[in-house]
Coordinates of N, CA and C in Angstrom, one line a residue:
M1 N 277.0 175.0 113.1 CA 278.1 175.8 113.5 C 277.5 177.2 113.8
R2 N 277.9 177.7 115.0 CA 277.4 179.0 115.4 C 278.2 180.1 114.8
G3 N 277.6 181.2 114.4 CA 278.3 182.4 113.9 C 278.9 182.3 112.6
V4 N 278.5 181.3 111.7 CA 279.1 181.2 110.4 C 278.5 182.2 109.4
S5 N 279.3 182.5 108.4 CA 278.8 183.4 107.3 C 278.0 182.5 106.3
V6 N 277.2 183.2 105.5 CA 276.5 182.5 104.5 C 277.4 181.8 103.5
G7 N 277.2 180.6 103.1 CA 278.0 179.9 102.2 C 279.1 179.0 102.9
S8 N 279.2 179.1 104.2 CA 280.2 178.3 104.9 C 279.8 176.8 104.9
I9 N 280.9 176.0 105.0 CA 280.7 174.6 105.1 C 281.6 174.1 106.3
G10 N 281.2 173.0 106.9 CA 282.0 172.4 108.0 C 282.6 171.1 107.6
K11 N 283.8 170.8 107.9 CA 284.4 169.5 107.6 C 285.1 169.1 108.9
V12 N 284.7 168.0 109.5 CA 285.2 167.6 110.8 C 285.6 166.1 110.7
H13 N 286.7 165.8 111.3 CA 287.1 164.4 111.4 C 286.9 163.9 112.8
P14 N 286.5 162.7 113.0 CA 286.2 162.2 114.4 C 287.3 162.4 115.4
S15 N 288.5 162.5 114.9 CA 289.7 162.7 115.8 C 289.7 164.1 116.3
G16 N 289.0 165.0 115.6 CA 289.1 166.4 115.9 C 290.3 167.1 115.3
L17 N 291.1 166.4 114.5 CA 292.2 167.0 113.9 C 292.0 167.1 112.4
I18 N 292.5 168.1 111.7 CA 292.3 168.2 110.3 C 293.1 167.1 109.6
Q19 N 292.5 166.6 108.5 CA 293.1 165.6 107.6 C 293.3 166.3 106.3
T20 N 294.3 165.8 105.6 CA 294.7 166.4 104.3 C 293.5 166.5 103.3
H21 N 292.8 165.4 103.2 CA 291.7 165.4 102.2 C 290.6 166.3 102.6
L22 N 290.3 166.5 103.9 CA 289.3 167.4 104.4 C 289.7 168.9 104.1
F23 N 291.0 169.2 104.3 CA 291.5 170.5 104.0 C 291.4 170.8 102.5
T24 N 291.8 169.8 101.7 CA 291.7 170.1 100.3 C 290.2 170.3 99.8
E25 N 289.3 169.5 100.4 CA 287.9 169.8 100.1 C 287.5 171.2 100.5
W26 N 287.9 171.6 101.7 CA 287.5 172.9 102.1 C 288.2 174.0 101.2
F27 N 289.4 173.8 100.8 CA 290.1 174.8 100.0 C 289.4 174.9 98.6
Q28 N 289.0 173.8 98.1 CA 288.2 173.8 96.8 C 286.9 174.6 97.0
H29 N 286.2 174.4 98.1 CA 285.0 175.2 98.3 C 285.4 176.7 98.5
F30 N 286.4 177.0 99.2 CA 286.8 178.4 99.3 C 287.1 179.0 98.0
I31 N 287.8 178.4 97.1 CA 288.1 178.9 95.8 C 286.8 179.1 95.0
E32 N 285.9 178.1 95.0 CA 284.6 178.3 94.3 C 283.7 179.4 94.9
Y33 N 283.8 179.6 96.2 CA 283.0 180.6 96.9 C 283.5 182.0 96.6
V34 N 284.8 182.2 96.8 CA 285.3 183.6 96.7 C 285.6 184.0 95.3
K35 N 285.9 183.0 94.4 CA 286.2 183.3 93.0 C 287.3 184.3 92.8
P36 N 288.5 184.1 93.3 CA 289.5 185.1 93.1 C 290.0 185.2 91.7
T37 N 290.3 186.5 91.3 CA 290.8 186.8 90.0 C 291.9 187.8 90.1
E38 N 292.6 188.1 89.1 CA 293.6 189.2 89.1 C 292.9 190.5 89.5
A39 N 291.8 190.8 89.0 CA 291.0 192.0 89.2 C 290.4 192.1 90.6
S40 N 290.2 190.9 91.2 CA 289.6 190.8 92.5 C 290.3 189.8 93.3
P41 N 291.5 190.1 93.8 CA 292.4 189.1 94.5 C 291.8 188.9 95.9
V42 N 292.2 187.7 96.5 CA 291.8 187.3 97.8 C 293.1 186.8 98.5
L43 N 293.3 187.3 99.7 CA 294.4 186.9 100.5 C 293.9 185.8 101.6
L44 N 294.5 184.6 101.5 CA 294.2 183.6 102.4 C 295.5 183.2 103.1
I45 N 295.5 183.4 104.4 CA 296.7 183.2 105.2 C 296.6 181.8 106.0
L46 N 297.5 180.9 105.8 CA 297.5 179.6 106.4 C 298.7 179.4 107.2
D47 N 298.6 178.5 108.2 CA 299.8 178.2 109.0 C 300.6 177.1 108.3
G48 N 301.6 176.6 108.9 CA 302.5 175.6 108.2 C 302.1 174.2 108.5
H49 N 300.9 173.9 108.8 CA 300.4 172.6 109.1 C 300.7 171.6 107.9
Y50 N 300.9 170.4 108.2 CA 301.2 169.4 107.1 C 300.1 169.3 106.1
S51 N 298.9 169.5 106.5 CA 297.7 169.4 105.5 C 297.8 170.6 104.5
H52 N 298.6 171.6 104.8 CA 298.8 172.7 103.8 C 300.1 172.5 103.1
T53 N 301.2 172.2 103.8 CA 302.5 172.2 103.2 C 303.0 170.9 102.6
K54 N 302.4 169.8 103.0 CA 302.8 168.4 102.5 C 301.7 167.9 101.6
N55 N 300.8 168.7 101.1 CA 299.7 168.3 100.3 C 299.9 168.8 98.9
I56 N 300.4 167.9 98.0 CA 300.7 168.2 96.7 C 299.5 168.7 95.9
E57 N 298.3 168.0 96.1 CA 297.1 168.4 95.4 C 296.7 169.9 95.8
L58 N 296.8 170.2 97.0 CA 296.5 171.6 97.5 C 297.5 172.6 96.9
I59 N 298.8 172.2 97.0 CA 299.8 173.2 96.5 C 299.6 173.4 95.0
D60 N 299.3 172.4 94.2 CA 299.1 172.6 92.8 C 297.8 173.4 92.5
L61 N 296.8 173.2 93.3 CA 295.6 174.0 93.2 C 295.8 175.4 93.6
A62 N 296.6 175.6 94.7 CA 296.9 177.0 95.1 C 297.7 177.8 94.1
K63 N 298.7 177.1 93.5 CA 299.5 177.8 92.5 C 298.7 178.3 91.3
Q64 N 297.6 177.7 91.0 CA 296.7 178.2 89.9 C 296.1 179.5 90.2
Y65 N 296.0 179.8 91.5 CA 295.4 181.1 92.0 C 296.5 182.0 92.6
R66 N 297.7 181.7 92.5 CA 298.8 182.5 93.1 C 298.7 182.6 94.6
T67 N 298.2 181.6 95.2 CA 298.0 181.6 96.6 C 299.4 181.3 97.3
F68 N 299.6 181.9 98.5 CA 300.8 181.6 99.3 C 300.3 181.3 100.7
M69 N 301.2 180.7 101.4 CA 300.9 180.3 102.8 C 301.8 181.0 103.8
G70 N 301.3 181.4 104.9 CA 302.1 182.1 105.9 C 301.8 181.7 107.3
P71 N 302.5 182.3 108.3 CA 302.3 181.9 109.7 C 301.0 182.5 110.3
L72 N 300.2 181.6 110.8 CA 299.0 181.9 111.5 C 299.0 181.3 112.9
K73 N 299.8 180.3 113.0 CA 299.7 179.4 114.2 C 299.9 180.2 115.5
S74 N 300.8 181.2 115.6 CA 301.1 181.9 116.8 C 299.9 182.8 117.2
Y75 N 299.3 183.4 116.2 CA 298.1 184.2 116.5 C 296.9 183.4 116.9
Y76 N 296.7 182.3 116.3 CA 295.6 181.4 116.6 C 295.8 180.8 118.0
S77 N 297.0 180.4 118.3 CA 297.3 179.9 119.7 C 297.0 180.9 120.7
E78 N 297.3 182.2 120.5 CA 297.1 183.2 121.5 C 295.6 183.4 121.6
E79 N 294.8 183.4 120.5 CA 293.3 183.5 120.6 C 292.7 182.3 121.4
I80 N 293.3 181.2 121.3 CA 292.8 180.0 122.0 C 293.1 180.2 123.5
R81 N 294.3 180.7 123.8 CA 294.7 181.0 125.2 C 293.7 182.0 125.8
V82 N 293.4 183.0 125.1 CA 292.5 184.1 125.6 C 291.1 183.5 125.8
F83 N 290.7 182.6 124.8 CA 289.4 182.0 124.9 C 289.2 181.2 126.2
H84 N 290.3 180.4 126.5 CA 290.3 179.6 127.7 C 290.1 180.4 129.0
I85 N 290.9 181.5 129.0 CA 290.8 182.4 130.2 C 289.4 183.0 130.3
E86 N 288.9 183.5 129.2 CA 287.6 184.2 129.3 C 286.4 183.3 129.4
N87 N 286.5 182.1 128.9 CA 285.3 181.2 129.0 C 285.4 180.0 129.9
N88 N 286.6 179.8 130.4 CA 286.9 178.7 131.4 C 286.3 177.4 130.9
R89 N 286.6 177.1 129.7 CA 286.2 175.8 129.1 C 287.0 175.6 127.8
P90 N 287.1 174.3 127.4 CA 287.9 174.0 126.2 C 287.2 174.5 125.0
L91 N 288.0 174.8 124.0 CA 287.5 175.2 122.7 C 286.9 174.0 121.9
T92 N 285.8 174.1 121.3 CA 285.2 173.0 120.5 C 285.2 173.5 119.0
Q93 N 284.9 172.5 118.1 CA 284.8 172.8 116.7 C 283.7 173.9 116.4
Y94 N 282.8 174.0 117.3 CA 281.7 174.9 117.1 C 282.1 176.4 117.5
D95 N 283.2 176.5 118.2 CA 283.7 177.9 118.6 C 284.7 178.5 117.6
V96 N 285.2 177.7 116.7 CA 286.4 178.1 115.9 C 286.0 179.3 115.0
V97 N 284.8 179.3 114.4 CA 284.4 180.5 113.6 C 284.4 181.8 114.3
E98 N 283.8 181.7 115.5 CA 283.8 182.9 116.4 C 285.2 183.4 116.8
L99 N 286.1 182.5 116.9 CA 287.4 182.8 117.3 C 288.1 183.6 116.2
F100 N 287.9 183.2 114.9 CA 288.5 183.8 113.8 C 287.8 185.1 113.4
R101 N 286.6 185.3 113.9 CA 285.9 186.5 113.6 C 286.6 187.7 114.2

C-alpha cells in the first residue's frame, strides 16, 4: 500500500468490497494500535455501511471504548469524484490511504 502510516495493515476481499469480518479485524487492530483511554481519547468517524451498523461483534467492541459512528459517505464520495477528475482513472485499493490523507 502506497502512502501508509507506520503500523498500518491492509485487509482486502477479492470482490473489492468490505466484508463484516474484515472490518472487525481492522477495527480490533485500530483499537490495539491507538490504545484509546479516557485521558487520551480517539475519534473514529465511520459511515453507515452494514459492516459497521449490522455487525454486533463490532458494536459490542466499540461500546467498550465509547466509540460512535457517523456519516462519512458523502465526503468520501466527493473525494472519489475529485480523484477521478484529477487522475482520469478508477480508484484502486492502493489509492484509498492517499485519498483519506
